[in-house]
Amino acid sequence: MADRSLNRDSAALDPSLWGHRWGFQDTKLFLHPDGSVEMTGERYNLCGYRMPYLVPFINRELGVEIDFASARPLTGAPRVTPAARNEDFLATLANAVRPDQFTADDPERLLHSHGQTTTEEVSRVLYEDLDRCVDLVVWPESEADCRAVVAAADTHDVCLIPFGGGTNVSSALLVPASEARMVISVDTRRMDRILQIDRANLTATVQAGITGGRLEHLLAKEGLTCGHEPDSSELSTLGGWIATNASGMKKNRYGNIEDLVENVTLVTPTGVVEQQYSSPRQSPGIQLQKALFGSEGNLGLVTKAVIHVHPLPEVKKYGSVIFADWPTGVSFMEALNRTGARPASIRLVDNLQFRLGQSLKAAPSGRAKVLKSRAEEILVTKIKKFDTHTMVAATIVYEGAAAEVAMQEKAVASTARRFGGLQGGSGNGERGYMLTYAIAYLRDFLADYYVIGETYETTVPWDRIHDVCAAVDRTAKSEHARLGFPGRPFTSPRLTQMYHSGVCLYFTHGLYHRGVEDGDAKFAEMERNIRTAIMDAGGSISHHHGVGKLRKHVVGRVASDESVAAVTALKQAVDPHNVFGIANNIFGA
């Protein structure tokens, strides 16, 4: 049976995308007349049943009564800025690729002019207008196509913006306001093939435009997996993972993107950057390859990579453990990390996010289910004496050989007992991971009713976790009041990755803004202040989303002037005419 909750085998489903919104057209949330919510389609285990608890939970936690009878008006026909034309470039392009590999069609231009940042991109394109759109979209199908497009752009002075899955949440795809040249979006998703599988050494050479969903589907046919599963894995691409220095939820088993890639090929205006051969590890001196991770489209086009692959795991199962409160859960996570027996993925969700997951349940039906639900409630609240408004949960994915998984389960159970943990079962664990895939659809559903939401991720030392959580909560509340938003903010952390010296914290933040003048702009201001507060409290600029244009205001706190000068010199060496004028991170205004 396919694992729908993680969308491991969706090849038979309709791949059509919403476009400006997140995800697939067969999947959306809608409201029934009785106030229950349902997710359409059959892509996830959340689909096809009514959720009667979701709307009451949202109203209660936001401290408002959302008016679901009156939706936020959409832009009737989103404005697409007039296309600039560089006739010399267009003539050269027409001789280099087929006519069906490029278009100046307005809907395609608009689709390729933004990512998924809530206020700066999605809200703008749905409810207002973007300031500037790309002028042309090109779909290369090979590395030779990429070289031809880059050479033509360099010769004729046009700007290229690499485009993968369009899933970034850092405003990385916005056209720089100061860019006067013709701007081309280079969509790599037709470069979606596995070029070679080396079974002896368990590597694969893969074109960089392949999405995570397609990559896993093709590898599964060969009895293999890559194992890199960021939350966006259905839609994001291998090249995008490299460009943003991405992290996957099963990092404990398969590594982050920099761990599982052995070689990257980058096409630049001055030539091709790559290692002459792949190897597990080298010591050849300074390695330019490492600078490509997190390059965010500033240096060139990633065209292919050599990645690690693994036999499909013998066992895959879910688990969960419930703890009395967030500090206890954090202590459990740190203790488990010190044992070295980490499951493929283990995440700690706070009480708000735990209850959000519970609100996605169907109402129990039938005597047996009602009795089971009541028995679970008695065990948690009466026998264990957990407070339903402080308890938290660790949700777990076990993956590997049977003996390995058994060892990890034993380590989790014994460590959990030290901290008073209660085994929550596989169902709650699976539901926790389902929420990962539902949250973006939930964002888009609520956006139509004036609920705006965003996520913030950061790396934090173990001893600063509570400082950062407190700073986010405190800043969100004070800014909410200062800016005049109704109700109260929803701020919820989860601990998603563990390292030797720290963790990744991932915050979900939402609020209701109906009746607030310039609500999107005020939310964006609040967001900037929260990101600053995160860094003031000991968090990093980003764990895996990158900088893009969204975090430019704090990038100076990360890199020294000398570091900036060195990276600028690298840019000058590979792209002296700034063909890749995407202006992310330290580049541009």
Coordinates of N, CA and C in Angstrom, one line a residue, residues 164-167 210-213 231-237:
G164 N 13.3 26.4 -10.1 CA 13.1 25.0 -9.9 C 11.7 24.6 -9.7
G165 N 11.3 24.4 -8.4 CA 9.9 24.1 -8.1 C 9.1 25.3 -7.8
G166 N 9.7 26.4 -7.6 CA 9.0 27.6 -7.2 C 8.4 27.6 -5.8
T167 N 9.1 26.8 -4.9 CA 8.6 26.6 -3.6 C 9.3 27.4 -2.5
I210 N 14.8 17.7 -11.6 CA 13.9 16.6 -11.1 C 13.3 17.0 -9.8
T211 N 12.0 16.8 -9.6 CA 11.4 17.0 -8.3 C 11.7 15.9 -7.4
G212 N 11.5 16.1 -6.1 CA 11.7 15.1 -5.1 C 10.7 13.9 -5.3
G213 N 9.5 14.3 -5.7 CA 8.5 13.3 -5.9 C 8.8 12.4 -7.1
D231 N 10.1 19.3 3.5 CA 8.6 19.4 3.5 C 8.1 19.7 2.2
S232 N 8.9 20.2 1.3 CA 8.4 20.6 -0.1 C 8.8 19.5 -1.1
S233 N 9.2 18.3 -0.7 CA 9.8 17.4 -1.5 C 9.0 17.0 -2.7
E234 N 7.7 17.0 -2.6 CA 6.8 16.7 -3.8 C 7.1 17.6 -5.0
L235 N 7.4 18.9 -4.7 CA 7.5 19.9 -5.7 C 8.8 20.5 -5.9
S236 N 9.7 20.5 -4.9 CA 11.0 21.2 -5.0 C 11.9 20.3 -5.8
T237 N 13.0 20.9 -6.3 CA 13.9 20.1 -7.2 C 15.3 19.9 -6.6

